[in-house]
Amino acid sequence: MPGILIGWRRHRFAAAIALLLLAVARLAAGQALPVGEHVVHREVSPWQTLVVVDSPTRRCLRFGDGAGQFNQSCRLRARPAHLAFDYTRAMVATLLLWDPPPSRVLLIGVGGGSIASALATVRPEMTLDAVDIDEAVLRIAETFFGLRPGPNLRLHAADGRDFVAAARAREEWFDAVLLDAFDADGIPPALFTEAFLREIRALLSPAGVFLANTFSGSPSAAQELAAATSAFGRVYSVRQGKGAGNRLIVAASSPERLLSVAALRAALPAQRASLARVGIEESWVRRLAFADFEP
């Protein structure tokens, strides 16, 4: 009996050590997740590690493993049609308030497809080309986040720069270009050079609008604003609240076409129902902070 007991204790001790080593290995690899979250999909694409994580309230896409990674896109379980992030609400609201209403839109950077889905919900007649360099991102947006391509919502696995260059060569135009391209480290620098922004400006129709999601606290924030100002002549920025990290940069095909804040807010009553369909309240839009040439 003593021998059996000692053997059992050794087995239990060895099992405990194995579990401890596994936990340490997971932490070292960045695999630990907050309580209540679990991974439903993980894959390594040629561009990045893509992780889909579920919690009791939402499903999110992250670029990279572990709890320290930012949520790139989320879908609310209780209200899947509603936008989960303030920056996506600000971007969609600004586009819906624009006059004249854009009929053809280019979105560079798809993530979980929340912006594309919201626009398809409230403007089904709008033609939307959604471009992402990572084909796996598009597949995940369809499989795990409900993005539904169709005749008016076309998905393209392509480098945004190449897509813009090809569109220009075909002499195409867009009423709006939305730039929401992030990887695990932020906005790829090649997508926010003055030269590339000038290429985007050349794609815009005479009353076209350019919207870019940027991060105000990043080391490149000032350079991004300077590049946009040089490329478009005049811009303003939109903050979603005090201390909010995301900053929306707004520009137009020409400086005189840049709508005033008063004009955007004047369109709110007419767009109230459309905004509400994707979880945007009129009172929330009125609280957005607009600023010219914000540093």
Rosetta silent file (secondary structure, phi, psi, omega in degrees, C-alpha in Angstrom):
SEQUENCE: MPGILIGWRRHRFAAAIALLLLAVARLAAGQALPVGEHVVHREVSPWQTLVVVDSPTRRCLRFGDGAGQFNQSCRLRARPAHLAFDYTRAMVATLLLWDPPPSRVLLIGVGGGSIASALATVRPEMTLDAVDIDEAVLRIAETFFGLRPGPNLRLHAADGRDFVAAARAREEWFDAVLLDAFDADGIPPALFTEAFLREIRALLSPAGVFLANTFSGSPSAAQELAAATSAFGRVYSVRQGKGAGNRLIVAASSPERLLSVAALRAALPAQRASLARVGIEESWVRRLAFADFEP
SCORE:     score description
SCORE:     0.000 S_00000001
   1 L     0.000  -46.703  178.513    0.000    0.000    0.000 S_00000001
   2 H   -56.386  -39.523  179.600    2.724    2.590    0.822 S_00000001
   3 H   -63.630  -41.123  178.762    4.308    1.936   -2.584 S_00000001
   4 H   -64.747  -42.083 -179.175    0.980    2.438   -4.333 S_00000001
   5 H   -63.496  -43.481  179.236    0.327    5.637   -2.375 S_00000001
   6 H   -63.753  -39.950  179.399    3.783    7.001   -3.164 S_00000001
   7 H   -64.213  -40.600  179.681    3.287    6.156   -6.846 S_00000001
   8 H   -64.851  -40.540  179.038   -0.101    7.892   -6.911 S_00000001
   9 H   -64.599  -40.206  178.454    1.373   10.965   -5.263 S_00000001
  10 H   -63.593  -39.777  179.519    4.186   11.040   -7.803 S_00000001
  11 H   -64.023  -43.883  179.666    1.659   10.725  -10.625 S_00000001
  12 H   -64.694  -40.783  178.668   -0.444   13.535   -9.211 S_00000001
  13 H   -63.381  -43.086  179.324    2.626   15.718   -8.729 S_00000001
  14 H   -63.563  -39.130  178.840    3.793   15.020  -12.284 S_00000001
  15 H   -65.545  -39.815  178.544    0.324   15.895  -13.628 S_00000001
  16 H   -63.868  -41.942  178.211    0.310   19.146  -11.655 S_00000001
  17 H   -63.117  -40.386  179.626    3.747   20.052  -13.023 S_00000001
  18 H   -62.963  -43.284  178.602    2.561   19.274  -16.569 S_00000001
  19 H   -64.481  -39.993  178.611   -0.470   21.536  -16.154 S_00000001
  20 H   -63.873  -43.666  179.189    1.703   24.296  -14.711 S_00000001
  21 H   -64.018  -36.991  177.684    4.167   24.034  -17.587 S_00000001
  22 H   -64.499  -42.577  179.113    1.283   24.145  -20.076 S_00000001
  23 H   -63.619  -41.833  178.844   -0.106   27.275  -18.423 S_00000001
  24 H   -63.353  -42.681  179.703    3.320   28.919  -18.481 S_00000001
  25 H   -62.419  -40.703  179.303    3.762   27.988  -22.128 S_00000001
  26 H   -65.229  -41.071  177.720    0.381   29.469  -22.999 S_00000001
  27 H   -64.012  -41.662 -179.529    1.186   32.684  -21.173 S_00000001
  28 H   -63.205  -33.873 -179.975    4.561   32.871  -22.876 S_00000001
  29 L   -86.428    0.822  179.584    2.868   32.458  -26.253 S_00000001
  30 L    76.575   27.231 -173.968    0.282   35.087  -25.388 S_00000001
  31 L   -88.447  -13.961 -174.075   -2.565   32.549  -25.326 S_00000001
  32 L   -66.279  139.067  179.225   -4.193   33.590  -22.040 S_00000001
  33 L  -125.157  153.857  176.564   -7.670   35.093  -22.366 S_00000001
  34 L   -60.622  156.783  177.637   -9.905   36.876  -19.866 S_00000001
  35 L   -59.653  134.226  179.560  -12.448   34.807  -17.984 S_00000001
  36 L    97.034  -11.541  177.635  -15.543   34.237  -20.105 S_00000001
  37 L  -102.651  147.830  172.516  -13.753   34.406  -23.458 S_00000001
  38 E  -148.013  150.813 -178.457  -12.857   31.488  -25.666 S_00000001
  39 E   -81.820  128.571  176.976  -11.317   31.083  -29.098 S_00000001
  40 E  -105.673  -16.866  177.776  -13.681   29.797  -31.782 S_00000001
  41 E  -159.622  140.522  176.108  -11.272   30.112  -34.702 S_00000001
  42 E  -146.792  132.758  174.339   -7.577   30.682  -35.213 S_00000001
  43 E  -151.270  153.887  177.930   -5.519   30.640  -38.375 S_00000001
  44 E  -107.753  115.439  178.934   -2.226   31.953  -39.613 S_00000001
  45 L   -95.184  175.290  175.042   -2.465   33.680  -42.992 S_00000001
  46 L   -62.133  -13.813 -174.759    0.449   34.909  -45.090 S_00000001
  47 L  -108.495  -30.093 -171.560   -0.091   38.304  -43.453 S_00000001
  48 L  -171.805  172.163  171.766   -0.973   37.734  -39.804 S_00000001
  49 E   -94.465  125.972 -176.584   -2.473   35.522  -37.122 S_00000001
  50 E  -110.590  126.920 -176.890   -6.261   35.817  -37.098 S_00000001
  51 E  -129.584  126.655  174.902   -8.207   34.945  -33.962 S_00000001
  52 E  -104.666  124.387 -173.501  -11.985   34.952  -33.509 S_00000001
  53 E  -121.842  134.199  175.595  -12.983   35.174  -29.853 S_00000001
  54 E  -104.491  142.720  168.809  -16.405   34.733  -28.275 S_00000001
  55 L  -130.682  174.410  179.944  -17.624   36.241  -25.007 S_00000001
  56 L   -60.003  -23.750 -174.383  -21.145   36.197  -23.526 S_00000001
  57 L  -109.423  -18.769 -174.848  -21.969   39.534  -25.201 S_00000001
  58 E  -159.775  164.095  173.328  -20.034   39.648  -28.465 S_00000001
  59 E  -115.303  133.255 -174.715  -17.816   37.988  -31.043 S_00000001
  60 E  -131.263  152.432  174.685  -14.562   39.756  -31.946 S_00000001
  61 E  -107.583  131.561  176.775  -11.743   39.502  -34.449 S_00000001
  62 E  -126.997  150.752  174.632   -8.162   40.043  -33.304 S_00000001
  63 E  -103.941   98.842 -177.454   -4.879   40.101  -35.133 S_00000001
  64 L   115.503  160.446 -177.197   -2.569   38.073  -32.905 S_00000001
  65 L   -89.145  157.357  168.039   -2.917   35.776  -29.890 S_00000001
  66 L    94.200  169.022 -174.727   -3.610   36.570  -26.283 S_00000001
  67 L   -73.889  -17.141 -177.195   -5.471   39.034  -24.111 S_00000001
  68 L   -81.284   -4.244 -177.731   -3.203   41.959  -24.992 S_00000001
  69 L   -83.025  144.441  177.869   -4.405   42.193  -28.588 S_00000001
  70 L   -74.124  148.444  169.571   -6.864   44.875  -29.668 S_00000001
  71 E   -75.615  120.517  178.552  -10.289   43.937  -30.989 S_00000001
  72 E   -82.357  -31.128 -179.298  -10.227   44.843  -34.672 S_00000001
  73 E  -159.097  144.648  178.800  -13.936   44.227  -35.160 S_00000001
  74 E  -138.937  151.466  175.519  -16.803   43.014  -32.975 S_00000001
  75 E  -125.680  126.506 -178.724  -20.391   41.877  -33.489 S_00000001
  76 E   -75.026  132.857 -178.480  -22.923   42.219  -30.689 S_00000001
  77 L   -68.583  -43.229 -175.465  -24.775   38.998  -29.939 S_00000001
  78 L   -74.721  -29.124 -177.272  -28.026   40.631  -28.834 S_00000001
  79 L  -137.505   74.186 -174.036  -28.086   43.219  -31.655 S_00000001
  80 L   -61.926  -23.223  178.963  -25.986   41.933  -34.562 S_00000001
  81 L   -79.783  -14.963 -177.466  -27.087   44.757  -36.879 S_00000001
  82 L   -85.050  141.204  177.843  -25.833   47.423  -34.445 S_00000001
  83 E   -73.279  135.903 -173.138  -22.307   48.763  -34.710 S_00000001
  84 L   -89.204  -23.820 -173.828  -20.212   47.845  -31.682 S_00000001
  85 L  -112.537  146.820  177.735  -17.521   50.559  -31.837 S_00000001
  86 H   -62.631  -39.025 -176.470  -17.792   54.336  -31.648 S_00000001
  87 H   -67.077  -34.342  177.446  -15.399   54.861  -34.548 S_00000001
  88 H   -70.193  -35.582  175.644  -17.514   52.683  -36.855 S_00000001
  89 H   -62.965  -43.866 -178.969  -20.618   54.630  -35.774 S_00000001
  90 H   -63.826  -40.841 -178.676  -18.846   57.921  -36.518 S_00000001
  91 H   -67.954  -46.918 -179.448  -17.691   56.744  -39.936 S_00000001
  92 H   -66.860  -41.619 -179.982  -21.072   55.340  -40.980 S_00000001
  93 H   -61.794  -45.458  179.661  -22.958   58.349  -39.580 S_00000001
  94 H   -60.396  -40.826  179.470  -20.774   60.841  -41.456 S_00000001
  95 H   -66.331  -40.790 -179.189  -21.280   58.929  -44.690 S_00000001
  96 H   -69.111  -26.424 -179.587  -25.058   58.747  -44.224 S_00000001
  97 H   -87.422   -8.373 -175.817  -25.229   62.484  -43.507 S_00000001
  98 L   -68.972  144.377  179.640  -23.166   63.437  -46.548 S_00000001
  99 L  -128.720  124.289    2.541  -24.854   65.410  -49.289 S_00000001
 100 L   -75.778  155.799 -178.348  -25.292   64.288  -52.002 S_00000001
 101 L   -60.508  127.661  179.110  -25.714   60.713  -50.718 S_00000001
 102 L   -63.749  136.744  177.880  -22.870   58.536  -52.042 S_00000001
 103 L  -107.699  -20.842  177.823  -24.013   55.861  -54.459 S_00000001
 104 E  -131.736  123.708 -170.266  -20.667   54.165  -55.091 S_00000001
 105 E  -128.592  141.431  172.923  -18.282   53.508  -52.201 S_00000001
 106 E  -114.826  126.899  176.738  -14.816   51.991  -51.832 S_00000001
 107 E  -115.184  120.047  177.935  -13.822   50.529  -48.460 S_00000001
 108 E  -105.437  111.604 -175.010  -10.142   49.716  -47.921 S_00000001
 109 L   103.397  112.682 -171.966   -9.762   47.399  -44.932 S_00000001
 110 L  -106.895  -40.508 -176.583  -12.609   45.019  -44.092 S_00000001
 111 L    57.426 -133.601  177.921  -11.904   43.360  -40.731 S_00000001
 112 L   -79.637   -1.780  175.770  -15.059   41.645  -39.511 S_00000001
 113 L    83.981   17.751 -175.412  -17.115   43.548  -42.072 S_00000001
 114 H   -65.505  -41.627  179.971  -19.140   45.653  -39.636 S_00000001
 115 H   -66.943  -45.907  179.382  -18.972   48.862  -41.722 S_00000001
 116 H   -60.720  -43.159  179.796  -19.771   47.036  -44.962 S_00000001
 117 H   -64.386  -41.506 -179.106  -22.684   45.198  -43.330 S_00000001
 118 H   -63.917  -44.142  179.955  -24.082   48.399  -41.806 S_00000001
 119 H   -65.796  -38.501  177.505  -23.985   50.259  -45.126 S_00000001
 120 H   -65.736  -30.391 -179.848  -25.605   47.321  -46.915 S_00000001
 121 H   -70.752  -46.246 -173.735  -28.349   47.319  -44.274 S_00000001
 122 H   -93.973  -18.270  179.522  -29.289   50.991  -44.514 S_00000001
 123 L  -134.523   66.322 -176.663  -28.342   51.654  -48.153 S_00000001
 124 L   -61.617  -21.720  178.766  -28.986   48.421  -50.083 S_00000001
 125 L   -79.594  -12.958 -179.580  -28.994   50.382  -53.345 S_00000001
 126 L   -70.956  138.882  173.165  -25.425   51.579  -52.701 S_00000001
 127 E   -93.329  124.623 -175.049  -22.632   49.838  -54.628 S_00000001
 128 E  -127.117  123.008  171.169  -19.799   48.942  -52.282 S_00000001
 129 E  -103.628  117.841 -177.738  -16.390   47.524  -53.180 S_00000001
 130 E  -110.921  123.314 -170.930  -14.680   46.213  -50.039 S_00000001
 131 E  -119.346  132.716  172.823  -10.954   45.506  -50.338 S_00000001
 132 E  -141.540  139.703 -177.442   -8.615   43.685  -47.964 S_00000001
 133 L   -69.003  -22.855 -174.740   -5.089   42.489  -48.634 S_00000001
 134 L  -104.483  110.557  179.692   -5.697   39.306  -46.631 S_00000001
 135 H   -59.544  -32.328  179.930   -8.056   36.815  -48.256 S_00000001
 136 H   -63.860  -34.015  177.537   -8.426   35.061  -44.892 S_00000001
 137 H   -61.504  -44.566  179.686   -9.938   38.234  -43.407 S_00000001
 138 H   -63.900  -41.410  179.785  -12.669   38.236  -46.055 S_00000001
 139 H   -64.751  -40.579  179.168  -13.392   34.555  -45.488 S_00000001
 140 H   -67.929  -39.812  178.224  -13.629   35.043  -41.725 S_00000001
 141 H   -59.264  -38.390  177.822  -15.902   38.073  -42.155 S_00000001
 142 H   -73.362  -46.880 -171.327  -18.299   35.897  -44.163 S_00000001
 143 H   -75.101  -38.884 -171.282  -18.061   32.732  -42.065 S_00000001
 144 H  -111.561  -14.081 -176.455  -17.994   34.142  -38.539 S_00000001
 145 H  -124.279    6.027  171.667  -19.443   37.672  -38.786 S_00000001
 146 L    75.654   17.532  176.993  -22.255   37.321  -41.296 S_00000001
 147 L   -69.088  128.948 -173.842  -20.883   39.536  -44.075 S_00000001
 148 L  -119.847   99.636  176.282  -22.942   38.753  -47.180 S_00000001
 149 L   -68.755  156.344  179.849  -21.460   39.685  -50.573 S_00000001
 150 E  -167.354 -166.994 -178.087  -23.834   40.212  -53.486 S_00000001
 151 L   -57.621  -33.539 -178.124  -24.347   42.262  -56.636 S_00000001
 152 L  -101.999   -2.416  177.378  -24.004   45.540  -54.690 S_00000001
 153 E  -130.317  101.408 -174.261  -21.417   44.344  -52.158 S_00000001
 154 E  -109.288  131.189 -179.655  -18.290   43.037  -53.835 S_00000001
 155 E  -103.361  136.910 -177.502  -15.318   41.675  -51.899 S_00000001
 156 E  -131.505  124.397  172.069  -11.786   41.891  -53.287 S_00000001
 157 E   -88.721   99.134 -175.111   -8.656   40.240  -51.907 S_00000001
 158 L  -161.050  156.147  170.097   -6.103   42.827  -53.016 S_00000001
 159 L   -67.522  130.893 -178.851   -3.598   45.395  -51.815 S_00000001
 160 H   -56.621  -35.891  179.590   -5.489   48.662  -51.459 S_00000001
 161 H   -65.790  -42.058  179.362   -2.771   50.508  -53.392 S_00000001
 162 H   -66.539  -38.896 -179.745   -3.011   48.086  -56.309 S_00000001
 163 H   -64.540  -43.761  179.562   -6.810   48.296  -56.331 S_00000001
 164 H   -63.464  -43.752 -179.972   -6.730   52.095  -56.400 S_00000001
 165 H   -62.086  -42.345 -179.955   -4.111   52.121  -59.172 S_00000001
 166 H   -67.446  -38.666  178.714   -6.146   49.676  -61.281 S_00000001
 167 H   -64.406  -40.163  177.950   -9.354   51.659  -60.727 S_00000001
 168 H   -65.033  -40.305  179.398   -7.616   54.838  -61.834 S_00000001
 169 H   -63.115  -30.622  178.480   -6.269   53.092  -64.936 S_00000001
 170 L   -86.915    0.639 -178.979   -9.851   52.103  -65.781 S_00000001
 171 L    59.689   39.050  175.333  -10.946   55.707  -65.152 S_00000001
 172 L   -82.737  168.042  177.321  -13.389   54.616  -62.466 S_00000001
 173 L  -145.284  159.992  178.089  -14.676   56.936  -59.759 S_00000001
 174 E  -136.253  144.794  175.632  -16.233   56.661  -56.296 S_00000001
 175 E   -77.052  -20.837  179.919  -18.498   58.977  -54.343 S_00000001
 176 E  -153.769  140.387  171.783  -16.724   57.956  -51.148 S_00000001
 177 E  -123.076  123.327 -179.887  -13.506   56.212  -50.165 S_00000001
 178 E  -110.729  125.323  179.868  -13.287   54.837  -46.626 S_00000001
 179 E  -111.081  113.130 -179.595   -9.895   53.865  -45.268 S_00000001
 180 L  -138.307   53.173 -173.020  -10.003   51.561  -42.249 S_00000001
 181 L  -103.112  109.250  177.522   -6.879   49.486  -42.738 S_00000001
 182 L  -127.910  147.327  164.565   -5.146   48.330  -39.570 S_00000001
 183 E  -116.916 -165.897 -176.337   -2.855   45.457  -38.740 S_00000001
 184 L   -63.577  -20.419 -176.747   -1.593   44.408  -35.305 S_00000001
 185 L  -103.483   -2.774 -179.087    0.779   47.411  -35.250 S_00000001
 186 E   122.748 -155.316  179.544   -1.595   50.110  -36.532 S_00000001
 187 L   -75.274  125.489  174.348   -2.117   51.667  -39.969 S_00000001
 188 L   -56.294  124.497 -174.268    0.363   50.266  -42.514 S_00000001
 189 H   -54.496  -32.512 -177.659    2.509   53.331  -43.342 S_00000001
 190 H   -65.932  -19.306 -179.255    2.245   52.716  -47.093 S_00000001
 191 H   -91.918    2.481  178.151   -1.508   53.329  -46.914 S_00000001
 192 H  -135.766   37.572  171.874   -1.184   56.812  -45.443 S_00000001
 193 L   -86.068  157.036  177.041    1.439   58.528  -47.526 S_00000001
 194 H   -60.169  -37.573 -178.992    0.649   61.829  -49.200 S_00000001
 195 H   -63.111  -43.589 -179.768    1.207   60.181  -52.589 S_00000001
 196 H   -69.277  -38.663  178.287   -1.344   57.444  -51.948 S_00000001
 197 H   -64.380  -33.191  175.120   -3.890   59.886  -50.543 S_00000001
 198 H   -66.637  -35.463  175.485   -3.538   61.945  -53.712 S_00000001
 199 H   -63.001  -41.807  177.593   -4.298   58.783  -55.698 S_00000001
 200 H   -63.311  -44.513  179.814   -7.456   58.325  -53.617 S_00000001
 201 H   -57.707  -37.751 -179.390   -8.457   61.954  -54.158 S_00000001
 202 H   -68.071  -18.573  177.897   -8.168   61.433  -57.922 S_00000001
 203 H   -81.958  -17.957 -171.736  -10.706   58.583  -57.646 S_00000001
 204 E   -76.579  142.852  172.164  -13.378   60.763  -56.026 S_00000001
 205 E   -68.488  167.944 -175.399  -16.347   62.139  -57.906 S_00000001
 206 E   -54.101  -32.518  178.942  -16.750   65.957  -57.832 S_00000001
 207 E  -106.706   22.598 -173.456  -18.768   65.824  -54.598 S_00000001
 208 E   -72.778  160.213 -178.017  -16.892   62.837  -53.181 S_00000001
 209 E  -128.028  145.537  175.623  -15.805   62.360  -49.568 S_00000001
 210 E  -117.790  128.636  178.182  -12.803   60.650  -47.980 S_00000001
 211 E  -125.713  131.526 -179.526  -13.049   59.171  -44.476 S_00000001
 212 E  -132.034  127.985  173.019  -10.122   57.613  -42.644 S_00000001
 213 E   -84.695  119.377  177.965  -10.074   55.889  -39.279 S_00000001
 214 E  -126.970  174.895 -178.716   -6.828   56.802  -37.512 S_00000001
 215 E  -118.617  114.713 -171.027   -5.540   56.543  -33.948 S_00000001
 216 L   -66.723  -23.136 -177.614   -4.913   59.868  -32.260 S_00000001
 217 L   -92.615    5.773 -176.963   -2.466   58.493  -29.702 S_00000001
 218 L   -82.185  156.644  177.398   -0.115   56.839  -32.173 S_00000001
 219 L   -61.458  -22.592 -177.164    3.391   58.176  -32.933 S_00000001
 220 L   -95.299    6.076 -174.433    2.291   58.674  -36.549 S_00000001
 221 H   -59.153  -45.799 -178.599   -0.865   60.695  -35.751 S_00000001
 222 H   -66.255  -39.830  179.622    0.639   64.085  -36.618 S_00000001
 223 H   -65.586  -38.640  179.751    2.202   62.746  -39.821 S_00000001
 224 H   -63.942  -43.546  178.782   -1.123   61.211  -40.905 S_00000001
 225 H   -65.153  -40.413  179.357   -2.958   64.489  -40.400 S_00000001
 226 H   -65.205  -40.975  179.550   -0.239   66.404  -42.259 S_00000001
 227 H   -64.188  -42.295  179.405   -0.341   63.937  -45.168 S_00000001
 228 H   -65.719  -40.588  179.773   -4.131   64.215  -45.430 S_00000001
 229 H   -64.842  -42.468  179.226   -4.003   68.016  -45.283 S_00000001
 230 H   -66.368  -37.241 -176.776   -1.341   68.183  -47.994 S_00000001
 231 H   -75.351  -35.721 -172.161   -3.210   65.735  -50.227 S_00000001
 232 H  -109.536  -12.416  178.498   -6.702   67.243  -49.880 S_00000001
 233 L    91.781  -40.398  178.314   -6.039   70.893  -49.046 S_00000001
 234 L  -156.049  139.112  178.029   -8.343   70.977  -46.020 S_00000001
 235 L  -141.424  165.012  161.662   -9.580   68.372  -43.567 S_00000001
 236 E  -135.854  164.157 -177.207  -11.273   68.166  -40.209 S_00000001
 237 E  -118.356  156.970 -178.644  -11.191   65.481  -37.598 S_00000001
 238 E  -127.764  124.771  174.463  -13.872   63.859  -35.504 S_00000001
 239 E  -106.010  145.540 -176.323  -13.373   62.534  -32.006 S_00000001
 240 L   -95.550   15.717  177.998  -15.872   60.176  -30.408 S_00000001
 241 L   143.921  166.860 -178.381  -15.545   61.527  -26.892 S_00000001
 242 L   -63.774  127.225  178.753  -13.067   62.766  -24.333 S_00000001
 243 L    80.583    0.191 -179.601  -10.019   60.546  -24.244 S_00000001
 244 L   -66.641  135.790 -177.621  -11.169   58.457  -27.224 S_00000001
 245 L   -77.940  -35.605 -177.831   -8.216   56.987  -29.087 S_00000001
 246 E   -76.972  143.917  178.245   -9.778   56.792  -32.535 S_00000001
 247 E  -134.734  126.856  178.419   -9.904   59.884  -34.722 S_00000001
 248 E   -94.899  122.818  175.456  -11.850   60.123  -37.962 S_00000001
 249 E   -96.238  129.583 -177.102  -10.243   62.302  -40.641 S_00000001
 250 E  -118.867  130.953  177.084  -12.739   63.814  -43.110 S_00000001
 251 E  -143.927  170.733 -179.168  -11.821   65.363  -46.462 S_00000001
 252 E  -132.472  170.624 -177.865  -13.499   66.031  -49.801 S_00000001
 253 L   -59.340  -28.623  173.508  -12.592   65.922  -53.473 S_00000001
 254 L  -146.417  150.921 -174.788  -11.869   69.660  -53.236 S_00000001
 255 H   -55.330  -37.439 -178.648  -11.608   71.961  -50.190 S_00000001
 256 H   -71.752  -14.187  178.561  -14.728   73.935  -51.130 S_00000001
 257 H   -89.974   -4.431 -179.512  -16.731   70.691  -51.248 S_00000001
 258 L   -71.733  113.206 -176.148  -15.970   69.831  -47.623 S_00000001
 259 L   -64.988  145.477  176.366  -19.334   70.033  -45.884 S_00000001
 260 L   -74.145  159.853  176.090  -19.581   72.099  -42.751 S_00000001
 261 H   -60.980  -38.386  179.230  -20.391   70.523  -39.411 S_00000001
 262 H   -61.591  -38.374  179.594  -23.651   72.511  -39.399 S_00000001
 263 H   -67.217  -40.143  178.088  -24.644   70.961  -42.739 S_00000001
 264 H   -63.697  -45.368 -178.667  -23.991   67.455  -41.456 S_00000001
 265 H   -68.150  -29.526  178.667  -25.999   68.042  -38.297 S_00000001
 266 H   -65.642  -24.154 -179.185  -28.842   69.592  -40.288 S_00000001
 267 L   -84.437   -5.289 -175.236  -29.268   66.260  -42.076 S_00000001
 268 H   -59.147  -48.863 -177.599  -29.731   64.333  -38.830 S_00000001
 269 H   -56.517  -39.902 -178.408  -33.551   64.421  -38.591 S_00000001
 270 H   -69.665  -23.924 -177.202  -33.963   63.001  -42.095 S_00000001
 271 H  -104.543    8.111 -174.754  -31.501   60.180  -41.356 S_00000001
 272 H   -56.018  -47.170 -176.969  -32.719   59.359  -37.845 S_00000001
 273 H   -66.404  -42.571  179.096  -34.414   56.079  -38.799 S_00000001
 274 H   -62.971  -43.994  179.104  -31.507   54.856  -40.913 S_00000001
 275 H   -61.564  -41.773 -177.906  -29.009   55.638  -38.179 S_00000001
 276 H   -64.107  -29.670 -178.990  -31.129   53.861  -35.574 S_00000001
 277 H   -62.213  -25.864  179.915  -31.171   50.663  -37.646 S_00000001
 278 L  -114.286   20.288  171.463  -27.461   50.216  -36.998 S_00000001
 279 L    83.084   25.776 -179.895  -27.489   51.469  -33.405 S_00000001
 280 L  -110.563  118.581  179.882  -26.599   55.145  -33.885 S_00000001
 281 L   -91.382  142.978  179.291  -28.618   57.648  -31.856 S_00000001
 282 H   -57.233  -42.331 -179.130  -29.090   61.209  -33.059 S_00000001
 283 H   -62.005  -34.172  178.470  -28.119   62.557  -29.633 S_00000001
 284 H   -66.899  -43.204  179.470  -24.852   60.612  -29.810 S_00000001
 285 H   -61.466  -39.212 -178.837  -23.986   62.111  -33.208 S_00000001
 286 H   -66.365  -19.399  179.404  -24.627   65.618  -31.880 S_00000001
 287 L   -88.653   -5.514  179.080  -22.040   65.001  -29.158 S_00000001
 288 L   -61.469  142.659 -178.862  -19.264   64.191  -31.634 S_00000001
 289 E   -97.725  112.100  177.318  -16.348   66.602  -31.415 S_00000001
 290 E   -98.971  141.571  179.683  -15.445   68.164  -34.768 S_00000001
 291 E  -149.071  134.208  174.431  -12.235   70.155  -35.127 S_00000001
 292 E   -78.074  132.146  173.045  -10.439   71.816  -38.026 S_00000001
 293 L    50.740   45.593 -177.400   -6.793   70.865  -38.404 S_00000001
 294 L   -70.631  131.423 -179.489   -6.724   69.122  -35.060 S_00000001
 295 L   -76.451    0.000    0.000   -3.166   68.205  -34.011 S_00000001
